Amino acid sequence: MEKLYSIKMRSSKGELHISGAERIVSESEIESIAVQLINRALNHSRGRADFINLKIEELKELPTFKPLLPVFELTGYKCVKSLLEKLFSLSEIPVDLGIKTYERLLSGPAPDGKTMRGAMVVEVPSGKRLEPDKYRGVRASYLDVDRETSELVKKSVREGYTENFKEALVLSTKILSFEGVLGELCVSDDPDYTTGYLSLKGKGYFRIKNIKPQGLFTGGRAIFIKPKVKISELIHYLEKVPFIAKGFSSYSAVPIEEIERLFS
Ligand code: PML
């Protein structure tokens, strides 16, 4: 069995985070991918990094392979909150808890009202927050998508495609693959990136334009879990188990009035 390596890049300029990315590669790809990631840090729209941290490590276990979640691009809605209410009602996540969590992400989910580095973990239905560190949250890591799948996603999504989207889809697929996870809600903390998503177990990745107002610096991620999930097992899976997305079933535009017919 060929050895695989994790390559992680994190860059900043002064106090400002510039970019972060990671890949899982074979030995022969290490050099070219490392150069790609360094170039990404040096040519980023947020600025040119003055600090780049590159970490390369051999994987000690084989990655899990799973197909990407199907993607539904929602259209024809005026009010994001009503749209989220409709989506949460398709799941085991209570609508009022879902909306409260959305508002928490918009207002800054860390105890000081700022954005967390990782995700909140919200127990359903109690709403109890289970992440051990409320500033850091929980971060999914050791993930990638195979090249063929990546090309397929790009071709299917066309003009709606962004690298942020692809990375979020891979991340959310890893998160939703854990047994006790019911869903994940994401609002970017990039003030210029106003598309977010809600992923729901057994349904897919619902892409939501204008999930936040332009110019807002807060946002974040929330992972909804069933009661009785062992938080230490979830954290171990998210932060340590290597994961590669392989296979992509569908990308489709769904008008809001079609949601119930399609999913209930
Ligand atoms: C982020 O990277 O800050 C979040 C990205 C969310 C991507 C949502 C999408 O385009 O589907």
PDB file of C-alpha atoms and ligand atoms in Angstrom:
ATOM      1  CA  MET A   1       0.000   0.000   0.000  1.00  0.00           C
ATOM      2  CA  GLU A   2       1.367   3.392  -1.081  1.00  0.00           C
ATOM      3  CA  LYS A   3       2.221   5.836   1.731  1.00  0.00           C
ATOM      4  CA  LEU A   4       0.029   8.922   2.020  1.00  0.00           C
ATOM      5  CA  TYR A   5       0.900  12.289   3.541  1.00  0.00           C
ATOM      6  CA  SER A   6      -1.083  15.124   5.023  1.00  0.00           C
ATOM      7  CA  ILE A   7       0.082  18.617   4.011  1.00  0.00           C
ATOM      8  CA  LYS A   8      -1.371  21.549   5.922  1.00  0.00           C
ATOM      9  CA  MET A   9      -0.751  25.221   5.252  1.00  0.00           C
ATOM     10  CA  ARG A  10      -1.719  28.131   7.460  1.00  0.00           C
ATOM     11  CA  SER A  11      -0.679  31.701   6.737  1.00  0.00           C
ATOM     12  CA  SER A  12      -1.074  35.156   8.218  1.00  0.00           C
ATOM     13  CA  LYS A  13       0.075  38.751   7.876  1.00  0.00           C
ATOM     14  CA  GLY A  14       0.714  40.335  11.238  1.00  0.00           C
ATOM     15  CA  GLU A  15      -2.324  39.452  13.343  1.00  0.00           C
ATOM     16  CA  LEU A  16      -4.529  38.823  10.300  1.00  0.00           C
ATOM     17  CA  HIS A  17      -5.302  35.264   9.177  1.00  0.00           C
ATOM     18  CA  ILE A  18      -4.710  35.083   5.407  1.00  0.00           C
ATOM     19  CA  SER A  19      -5.460  31.514   4.379  1.00  0.00           C
ATOM     20  CA  GLY A  20      -5.422  27.880   5.400  1.00  0.00           C
ATOM     21  CA  ALA A  21      -5.692  24.740   3.310  1.00  0.00           C
ATOM     22  CA  GLU A  22      -4.865  21.089   3.466  1.00  0.00           C
ATOM     23  CA  ARG A  23      -4.413  18.099   1.184  1.00  0.00           C
ATOM     24  CA  ILE A  24      -3.780  14.372   1.398  1.00  0.00           C
ATOM     25  CA  VAL A  25      -1.199  13.320  -1.209  1.00  0.00           C
ATOM     26  CA  SER A  26       1.140  10.548  -2.299  1.00  0.00           C
ATOM     27  CA  GLU A  27       4.886  10.910  -1.781  1.00  0.00           C
ATOM     28  CA  SER A  28       5.477  11.921  -5.411  1.00  0.00           C
ATOM     29  CA  GLU A  29       2.991  14.819  -5.113  1.00  0.00           C
ATOM     30  CA  ILE A  30       4.397  16.360  -1.928  1.00  0.00           C
ATOM     31  CA  GLU A  31       6.672  18.851  -3.644  1.00  0.00           C
ATOM     32  CA  SER A  32       4.217  20.189  -6.235  1.00  0.00           C
ATOM     33  CA  ILE A  33       1.328  20.485  -3.775  1.00  0.00           C
ATOM     34  CA  ALA A  34       3.548  22.209  -1.201  1.00  0.00           C
ATOM     35  CA  VAL A  35       4.461  24.801  -3.858  1.00  0.00           C
ATOM     36  CA  GLN A  36       0.754  25.247  -4.765  1.00  0.00           C
ATOM     37  CA  LEU A  37      -0.149  25.885  -1.132  1.00  0.00           C
ATOM     38  CA  ILE A  38       2.717  28.340  -0.631  1.00  0.00           C
ATOM     39  CA  ASN A  39       1.627  30.251  -3.743  1.00  0.00           C
ATOM     40  CA  ARG A  40      -1.907  30.351  -2.399  1.00  0.00           C
ATOM     41  CA  ALA A  41      -0.644  32.029   0.779  1.00  0.00           C
ATOM     42  CA  LEU A  42       1.463  34.526  -1.162  1.00  0.00           C
ATOM     43  CA  ASN A  43      -1.223  35.492  -3.686  1.00  0.00           C
ATOM     44  CA  HIS A  44      -4.368  35.722  -1.610  1.00  0.00           C
ATOM     45  CA  SER A  45      -7.116  38.333  -1.961  1.00  0.00           C
ATOM     46  CA  ARG A  46      -6.828  39.048   1.790  1.00  0.00           C
ATOM     47  CA  GLY A  47      -3.184  40.104   1.287  1.00  0.00           C
ATOM     48  CA  ARG A  48       0.310  38.628   0.912  1.00  0.00           C
ATOM     49  CA  ALA A  49       1.215  36.421   3.887  1.00  0.00           C
ATOM     50  CA  ASP A  50       4.316  37.287   5.913  1.00  0.00           C
ATOM     51  CA  PHE A  51       4.103  34.040   7.896  1.00  0.00           C
ATOM     52  CA  ILE A  52       3.530  30.615   6.352  1.00  0.00           C
ATOM     53  CA  ASN A  53       3.378  27.416   8.349  1.00  0.00           C
ATOM     54  CA  LEU A  54       3.639  24.225   6.305  1.00  0.00           C
ATOM     55  CA  LYS A  55       3.230  20.876   8.048  1.00  0.00           C
ATOM     56  CA  ILE A  56       3.853  17.575   6.258  1.00  0.00           C
ATOM     57  CA  GLU A  57       3.274  14.264   7.993  1.00  0.00           C
ATOM     58  CA  GLU A  58       2.933  10.647   6.969  1.00  0.00           C
ATOM     59  CA  LEU A  59      -0.540   9.238   7.640  1.00  0.00           C
ATOM     60  CA  LYS A  60      -0.516   6.376  10.094  1.00  0.00           C
ATOM     61  CA  GLU A  61      -3.945   5.059   9.061  1.00  0.00           C
ATOM     62  CA  LEU A  62      -5.764   4.647   5.784  1.00  0.00           C
ATOM     63  CA  PRO A  63      -8.316   7.344   4.921  1.00  0.00           C
ATOM     64  CA  THR A  64     -12.035   6.634   4.924  1.00  0.00           C
ATOM     65  CA  PHE A  65     -13.540   7.185   1.456  1.00  0.00           C
ATOM     66  CA  LYS A  66     -17.119   8.520   1.147  1.00  0.00           C
ATOM     67  CA  PRO A  67     -19.112  10.209  -1.655  1.00  0.00           C
ATOM     68  CA  LEU A  68     -19.785  13.950  -1.391  1.00  0.00           C
ATOM     69  CA  LEU A  69     -23.206  15.053  -0.186  1.00  0.00           C
ATOM     70  CA  PRO A  70     -25.679  15.900  -2.965  1.00  0.00           C
ATOM     71  CA  VAL A  71     -25.896  19.681  -3.377  1.00  0.00           C
ATOM     72  CA  PHE A  72     -29.128  21.704  -3.655  1.00  0.00           C
ATOM     73  CA  GLU A  73     -28.834  25.337  -4.654  1.00  0.00           C
ATOM     74  CA  LEU A  74     -31.903  27.039  -3.198  1.00  0.00           C
ATOM     75  CA  THR A  75     -33.692  29.652  -5.265  1.00  0.00           C
ATOM     76  CA  GLY A  76     -36.734  31.916  -5.181  1.00  0.00           C
ATOM     77  CA  TYR A  77     -36.753  32.882  -1.480  1.00  0.00           C
ATOM     78  CA  LYS A  78     -36.898  36.362   0.016  1.00  0.00           C
ATOM     79  CA  CYS A  79     -36.358  35.649   3.699  1.00  0.00           C
ATOM     80  CA  VAL A  80     -33.433  33.451   4.810  1.00  0.00           C
ATOM     81  CA  LYS A  81     -34.955  32.856   8.238  1.00  0.00           C
ATOM     82  CA  SER A  82     -38.156  31.403   6.761  1.00  0.00           C
ATOM     83  CA  LEU A  83     -36.070  29.298   4.401  1.00  0.00           C
ATOM     84  CA  LEU A  84     -34.049  27.931   7.335  1.00  0.00           C
ATOM     85  CA  GLU A  85     -37.283  27.232   9.235  1.00  0.00           C
ATOM     86  CA  LYS A  86     -38.475  25.141   6.299  1.00  0.00           C
ATOM     87  CA  LEU A  87     -35.187  23.251   6.109  1.00  0.00           C
ATOM     88  CA  PHE A  88     -34.901  22.586   9.839  1.00  0.00           C
ATOM     89  CA  SER A  89     -38.449  21.256   9.816  1.00  0.00           C
ATOM     90  CA  LEU A  90     -37.251  18.480   7.464  1.00  0.00           C
ATOM     91  CA  SER A  91     -34.831  17.300  10.131  1.00  0.00           C
ATOM     92  CA  GLU A  92     -34.695  16.133  13.746  1.00  0.00           C
ATOM     93  CA  ILE A  93     -33.315  19.548  14.727  1.00  0.00           C
ATOM     94  CA  PRO A  94     -36.046  21.652  16.385  1.00  0.00           C
ATOM     95  CA  VAL A  95     -36.784  24.754  14.301  1.00  0.00           C
ATOM     96  CA  ASP A  96     -36.412  27.180  17.222  1.00  0.00           C
ATOM     97  CA  LEU A  97     -33.039  25.672  18.189  1.00  0.00           C
ATOM     98  CA  GLY A  98     -31.875  25.884  14.563  1.00  0.00           C
ATOM     99  CA  ILE A  99     -32.863  29.553  14.306  1.00  0.00           C
ATOM    100  CA  LYS A 100     -31.351  30.421  17.692  1.00  0.00           C
ATOM    101  CA  THR A 101     -28.085  28.803  16.555  1.00  0.00           C
ATOM    102  CA  TYR A 102     -28.175  30.738  13.271  1.00  0.00           C
ATOM    103  CA  GLU A 103     -28.588  33.988  15.203  1.00  0.00           C
ATOM    104  CA  ARG A 104     -25.720  32.975  17.491  1.00  0.00           C
ATOM    105  CA  LEU A 105     -23.433  32.490  14.480  1.00  0.00           C
ATOM    106  CA  LEU A 106     -24.387  35.900  13.099  1.00  0.00           C
ATOM    107  CA  SER A 107     -23.738  37.646  16.398  1.00  0.00           C
ATOM    108  CA  GLY A 108     -20.388  35.872  17.043  1.00  0.00           C
ATOM    109  CA  PRO A 109     -20.546  32.489  18.819  1.00  0.00           C
ATOM    110  CA  ALA A 110     -17.420  32.808  21.052  1.00  0.00           C
ATOM    111  CA  PRO A 111     -17.945  33.994  24.653  1.00  0.00           C
ATOM    112  CA  ASP A 112     -16.492  37.421  23.728  1.00  0.00           C
ATOM    113  CA  GLY A 113     -18.904  37.775  20.779  1.00  0.00           C
ATOM    114  CA  LYS A 114     -16.183  37.062  18.233  1.00  0.00           C
ATOM    115  CA  THR A 115     -15.888  34.253  15.688  1.00  0.00           C
ATOM    116  CA  MET A 116     -14.590  30.894  16.899  1.00  0.00           C
ATOM    117  CA  ARG A 117     -11.736  29.177  15.060  1.00  0.00           C
ATOM    118  CA  GLY A 118     -13.677  25.912  14.898  1.00  0.00           C
ATOM    119  CA  ALA A 119     -17.301  24.829  15.232  1.00  0.00           C
ATOM    120  CA  MET A 120     -19.812  24.938  18.058  1.00  0.00           C
ATOM    121  CA  VAL A 121     -21.230  21.500  18.917  1.00  0.00           C
ATOM    122  CA  VAL A 122     -24.935  21.724  19.746  1.00  0.00           C
ATOM    123  CA  GLU A 123     -26.775  18.843  21.381  1.00  0.00           C
ATOM    124  CA  VAL A 124     -30.301  18.172  20.089  1.00  0.00           C
ATOM    125  CA  PRO A 125     -32.883  18.835  21.453  1.00  0.00           C
ATOM    126  CA  SER A 126     -31.417  20.385  24.641  1.00  0.00           C
ATOM    127  CA  GLY A 127     -29.331  23.014  22.834  1.00  0.00           C
ATOM    128  CA  LYS A 128     -26.456  22.365  25.258  1.00  0.00           C
ATOM    129  CA  ARG A 129     -23.074  23.388  23.818  1.00  0.00           C
ATOM    130  CA  LEU A 130     -20.603  20.531  24.116  1.00  0.00           C
ATOM    131  CA  GLU A 131     -17.361  21.835  22.615  1.00  0.00           C
ATOM    132  CA  PRO A 132     -14.752  21.786  25.402  1.00  0.00           C
ATOM    133  CA  ASP A 133     -13.188  25.130  24.409  1.00  0.00           C
ATOM    134  CA  LYS A 134     -15.795  27.783  23.553  1.00  0.00           C
ATOM    135  CA  TYR A 135     -13.220  30.061  21.889  1.00  0.00           C
ATOM    136  CA  ARG A 136     -11.563  27.436  19.715  1.00  0.00           C
ATOM    137  CA  GLY A 137     -14.471  25.087  19.005  1.00  0.00           C
ATOM    138  CA  VAL A 138     -13.919  21.814  17.153  1.00  0.00           C
ATOM    139  CA  ARG A 139     -12.084  21.718  13.827  1.00  0.00           C
ATOM    140  CA  ALA A 140     -12.406  19.015  11.174  1.00  0.00           C
ATOM    141  CA  SER A 141      -9.047  18.153   9.679  1.00  0.00           C
ATOM    142  CA  TYR A 142      -7.142  15.538   7.607  1.00  0.00           C
ATOM    143  CA  LEU A 143      -9.439  15.753   4.616  1.00  0.00           C
ATOM    144  CA  ASP A 144      -9.293  16.027   0.856  1.00  0.00           C
ATOM    145  CA  VAL A 145     -11.200  15.148  -2.306  1.00  0.00           C
ATOM    146  CA  ASP A 146      -9.869  12.968  -5.115  1.00  0.00           C
ATOM    147  CA  ARG A 147      -8.977  14.705  -8.379  1.00  0.00           C
ATOM    148  CA  GLU A 148     -11.690  13.135 -10.554  1.00  0.00           C
ATOM    149  CA  THR A 149     -14.413  14.036  -8.061  1.00  0.00           C
ATOM    150  CA  SER A 150     -13.068  17.552  -7.759  1.00  0.00           C
ATOM    151  CA  GLU A 151     -13.253  17.998 -11.568  1.00  0.00           C
ATOM    152  CA  LEU A 152     -16.784  16.584 -11.612  1.00  0.00           C
ATOM    153  CA  VAL A 153     -17.938  19.082  -8.975  1.00  0.00           C
ATOM    154  CA  LYS A 154     -16.377  21.964 -10.914  1.00  0.00           C
ATOM    155  CA  LYS A 155     -18.068  20.845 -14.153  1.00  0.00           C
ATOM    156  CA  SER A 156     -21.471  20.339 -12.519  1.00  0.00           C
ATOM    157  CA  VAL A 157     -21.592  23.640 -10.613  1.00  0.00           C
ATOM    158  CA  ARG A 158     -20.050  25.828 -13.353  1.00  0.00           C
ATOM    159  CA  GLU A 159     -20.416  29.567 -12.621  1.00  0.00           C
ATOM    160  CA  GLY A 160     -21.570  28.957  -9.045  1.00  0.00           C
ATOM    161  CA  TYR A 161     -18.309  27.133  -8.284  1.00  0.00           C
ATOM    162  CA  THR A 162     -15.777  28.550  -5.810  1.00  0.00           C
ATOM    163  CA  GLU A 163     -12.836  26.903  -4.042  1.00  0.00           C
ATOM    164  CA  ASN A 164     -14.505  27.880  -0.733  1.00  0.00           C
ATOM    165  CA  PHE A 165     -17.578  25.941  -1.806  1.00  0.00           C
ATOM    166  CA  LYS A 166     -15.615  22.805  -2.732  1.00  0.00           C
ATOM    167  CA  GLU A 167     -13.674  22.844   0.531  1.00  0.00           C
ATOM    168  CA  ALA A 168     -16.851  23.433   2.553  1.00  0.00           C
ATOM    169  CA  LEU A 169     -18.589  20.553   0.770  1.00  0.00           C
ATOM    170  CA  VAL A 170     -15.731  18.162   1.585  1.00  0.00           C
ATOM    171  CA  LEU A 171     -15.630  19.337   5.197  1.00  0.00           C
ATOM    172  CA  SER A 172     -19.376  19.030   5.639  1.00  0.00           C
ATOM    173  CA  THR A 173     -19.347  15.566   4.048  1.00  0.00           C
ATOM    174  CA  LYS A 174     -16.750  14.450   6.593  1.00  0.00           C
ATOM    175  CA  ILE A 175     -18.772  15.945   9.463  1.00  0.00           C
ATOM    176  CA  LEU A 176     -22.097  14.422   8.335  1.00  0.00           C
ATOM    177  CA  SER A 177     -20.467  11.002   7.915  1.00  0.00           C
ATOM    178  CA  PHE A 178     -20.236  10.629  11.680  1.00  0.00           C
ATOM    179  CA  GLU A 179     -23.151   8.523  12.933  1.00  0.00           C
ATOM    180  CA  GLY A 180     -24.614  10.824  15.543  1.00  0.00           C
ATOM    181  CA  VAL A 181     -24.378  14.067  13.549  1.00  0.00           C
ATOM    182  CA  LEU A 182     -27.759  15.441  12.421  1.00  0.00           C
ATOM    183  CA  GLY A 183     -26.638  18.528  10.558  1.00  0.00           C
ATOM    184  CA  GLU A 184     -24.188  21.369  10.122  1.00  0.00           C
ATOM    185  CA  LEU A 185     -24.902  25.065   9.632  1.00  0.00           C
ATOM    186  CA  CYS A 186     -22.242  27.394   8.209  1.00  0.00           C
ATOM    187  CA  VAL A 187     -22.069  31.156   7.848  1.00  0.00           C
ATOM    188  CA  SER A 188     -18.674  32.313   6.578  1.00  0.00           C
ATOM    189  CA  ASP A 189     -16.809  34.874   8.690  1.00  0.00           C
ATOM    190  CA  ASP A 190     -15.424  36.427   5.495  1.00  0.00           C
ATOM    191  CA  PRO A 191     -17.256  39.773   5.204  1.00  0.00           C
ATOM    192  CA  ASP A 192     -17.421  39.411   1.414  1.00  0.00           C
ATOM    193  CA  TYR A 193     -18.575  35.784   1.269  1.00  0.00           C
ATOM    194  CA  THR A 194     -22.307  35.775   1.892  1.00  0.00           C
ATOM    195  CA  THR A 195     -23.194  32.265   0.684  1.00  0.00           C
ATOM    196  CA  GLY A 196     -23.576  29.680   3.436  1.00  0.00           C
ATOM    197  CA  TYR A 197     -25.194  26.287   3.822  1.00  0.00           C
ATOM    198  CA  LEU A 198     -27.140  23.884   5.969  1.00  0.00           C
ATOM    199  CA  SER A 199     -26.293  20.192   5.584  1.00  0.00           C
ATOM    200  CA  LEU A 200     -28.828  17.678   6.835  1.00  0.00           C
ATOM    201  CA  LYS A 201     -28.361  13.977   7.503  1.00  0.00           C
ATOM    202  CA  GLY A 202     -29.891  11.802   4.795  1.00  0.00           C
ATOM    203  CA  LYS A 203     -30.771  14.848   2.653  1.00  0.00           C
ATOM    204  CA  GLY A 204     -27.732  16.801   1.502  1.00  0.00           C
ATOM    205  CA  TYR A 205     -25.960  20.156   1.351  1.00  0.00           C
ATOM    206  CA  PHE A 206     -28.391  23.074   0.957  1.00  0.00           C
ATOM    207  CA  ARG A 207     -26.580  26.098  -0.417  1.00  0.00           C
ATOM    208  CA  ILE A 208     -28.036  29.418   0.732  1.00  0.00           C
ATOM    209  CA  LYS A 209     -27.177  32.735  -0.926  1.00  0.00           C
ATOM    210  CA  ASN A 210     -27.288  35.876   1.252  1.00  0.00           C
ATOM    211  CA  ILE A 211     -27.225  33.900   4.478  1.00  0.00           C
ATOM    212  CA  LYS A 212     -25.596  36.966   5.996  1.00  0.00           C
ATOM    213  CA  PRO A 213     -25.408  40.644   5.117  1.00  0.00           C
ATOM    214  CA  GLN A 214     -22.389  41.846   3.110  1.00  0.00           C
ATOM    215  CA  GLY A 215     -19.688  43.350   5.319  1.00  0.00           C
ATOM    216  CA  LEU A 216     -20.369  41.313   8.471  1.00  0.00           C
ATOM    217  CA  PHE A 217     -17.166  39.945  10.056  1.00  0.00           C
ATOM    218  CA  THR A 218     -18.861  37.348  12.261  1.00  0.00           C
ATOM    219  CA  GLY A 219     -20.027  33.830  11.349  1.00  0.00           C
ATOM    220  CA  GLY A 220     -18.946  30.281  12.041  1.00  0.00           C
ATOM    221  CA  ARG A 221     -20.090  26.689  12.061  1.00  0.00           C
ATOM    222  CA  ALA A 222     -22.448  24.699  14.248  1.00  0.00           C
ATOM    223  CA  ILE A 223     -22.593  20.895  14.334  1.00  0.00           C
ATOM    224  CA  PHE A 224     -25.882  19.455  15.604  1.00  0.00           C
ATOM    225  CA  ILE A 225     -25.610  16.083  17.320  1.00  0.00           C
ATOM    226  CA  LYS A 226     -27.925  13.502  18.841  1.00  0.00           C
ATOM    227  CA  PRO A 227     -27.905  13.153  22.613  1.00  0.00           C
ATOM    228  CA  LYS A 228     -25.657  10.332  23.855  1.00  0.00           C
ATOM    229  CA  VAL A 229     -22.977  10.991  21.216  1.00  0.00           C
ATOM    230  CA  LYS A 230     -19.613  10.627  22.946  1.00  0.00           C
ATOM    231  CA  ILE A 231     -18.080  14.049  22.366  1.00  0.00           C
ATOM    232  CA  SER A 232     -14.514  12.675  22.704  1.00  0.00           C
ATOM    233  CA  GLU A 233     -15.231  10.166  19.892  1.00  0.00           C
ATOM    234  CA  LEU A 234     -16.697  12.873  17.662  1.00  0.00           C
ATOM    235  CA  ILE A 235     -13.694  15.139  18.262  1.00  0.00           C
ATOM    236  CA  HIS A 236     -11.250  12.308  17.585  1.00  0.00           C
ATOM    237  CA  TYR A 237     -13.042  11.493  14.298  1.00  0.00           C
ATOM    238  CA  LEU A 238     -13.193  15.120  13.148  1.00  0.00           C
ATOM    239  CA  GLU A 239      -9.690  16.117  14.148  1.00  0.00           C
ATOM    240  CA  LYS A 240      -7.657  12.942  13.538  1.00  0.00           C
ATOM    241  CA  VAL A 241      -9.255  10.418  11.160  1.00  0.00           C
ATOM    242  CA  PRO A 242      -8.134  10.925   7.527  1.00  0.00           C
ATOM    243  CA  PHE A 243     -11.012  11.338   5.066  1.00  0.00           C
ATOM    244  CA  ILE A 244     -11.114  11.523   1.274  1.00  0.00           C
ATOM    245  CA  ALA A 245     -14.307  12.399  -0.605  1.00  0.00           C
ATOM    246  CA  LYS A 246     -14.726  10.233  -3.693  1.00  0.00           C
ATOM    247  CA  GLY A 247     -17.794  10.413  -5.935  1.00  0.00           C
ATOM    248  CA  PHE A 248     -20.406  13.102  -6.483  1.00  0.00           C
ATOM    249  CA  SER A 249     -24.035  12.308  -7.236  1.00  0.00           C
ATOM    250  CA  SER A 250     -25.785  15.580  -7.988  1.00  0.00           C
ATOM    251  CA  TYR A 251     -26.005  19.339  -8.067  1.00  0.00           C
ATOM    252  CA  SER A 252     -29.420  20.872  -8.671  1.00  0.00           C
ATOM    253  CA  ALA A 253     -31.262  24.152  -8.288  1.00  0.00           C
ATOM    254  CA  VAL A 254     -34.355  23.816  -6.077  1.00  0.00           C
ATOM    255  CA  PRO A 255     -37.034  26.527  -5.872  1.00  0.00           C
ATOM    256  CA  ILE A 256     -38.165  27.093  -2.272  1.00  0.00           C
ATOM    257  CA  GLU A 257     -41.729  25.949  -3.004  1.00  0.00           C
ATOM    258  CA  GLU A 258     -40.401  22.552  -4.145  1.00  0.00           C
ATOM    259  CA  ILE A 259     -38.521  21.745  -0.919  1.00  0.00           C
ATOM    260  CA  GLU A 260     -41.346  20.022   0.946  1.00  0.00           C
ATOM    261  CA  ARG A 261     -42.433  17.966  -2.062  1.00  0.00           C
ATOM    262  CA  LEU A 262     -38.875  16.804  -2.675  1.00  0.00           C
ATOM    263  CA  PHE A 263     -37.816  16.014   0.852  1.00  0.00           C
ATOM    264  CA  SER A 264     -40.734  15.167   3.107  1.00  0.00           C
TER     265      SER A 264
HETATM  266  C1  PML B   1     -15.735  29.683   4.657  1.00  0.00           C
HETATM  267  O1  PML B   1     -14.794  29.183   4.042  1.00  0.00           O
HETATM  268  O2  PML B   1     -15.580  30.668   5.350  1.00  0.00           O
HETATM  269  C2  PML B   1     -17.082  29.082   4.524  1.00  0.00           C
HETATM  270  C3  PML B   1     -17.366  28.739   3.116  1.00  0.00           C
HETATM  271  C4  PML B   1     -18.822  28.435   2.899  1.00  0.00           C
HETATM  272  C5  PML B   1     -19.069  27.997   1.479  1.00  0.00           C
HETATM  273  C6  PML B   1     -20.493  28.014   1.160  1.00  0.00           C
HETATM  274  C7  PML B   1     -20.774  27.725  -0.330  1.00  0.00           C
HETATM  275  O3  PML B   1     -20.292  28.454  -1.194  1.00  0.00           O
HETATM  276  O4  PML B   1     -21.507  26.761  -0.612  1.00  0.00           O
END
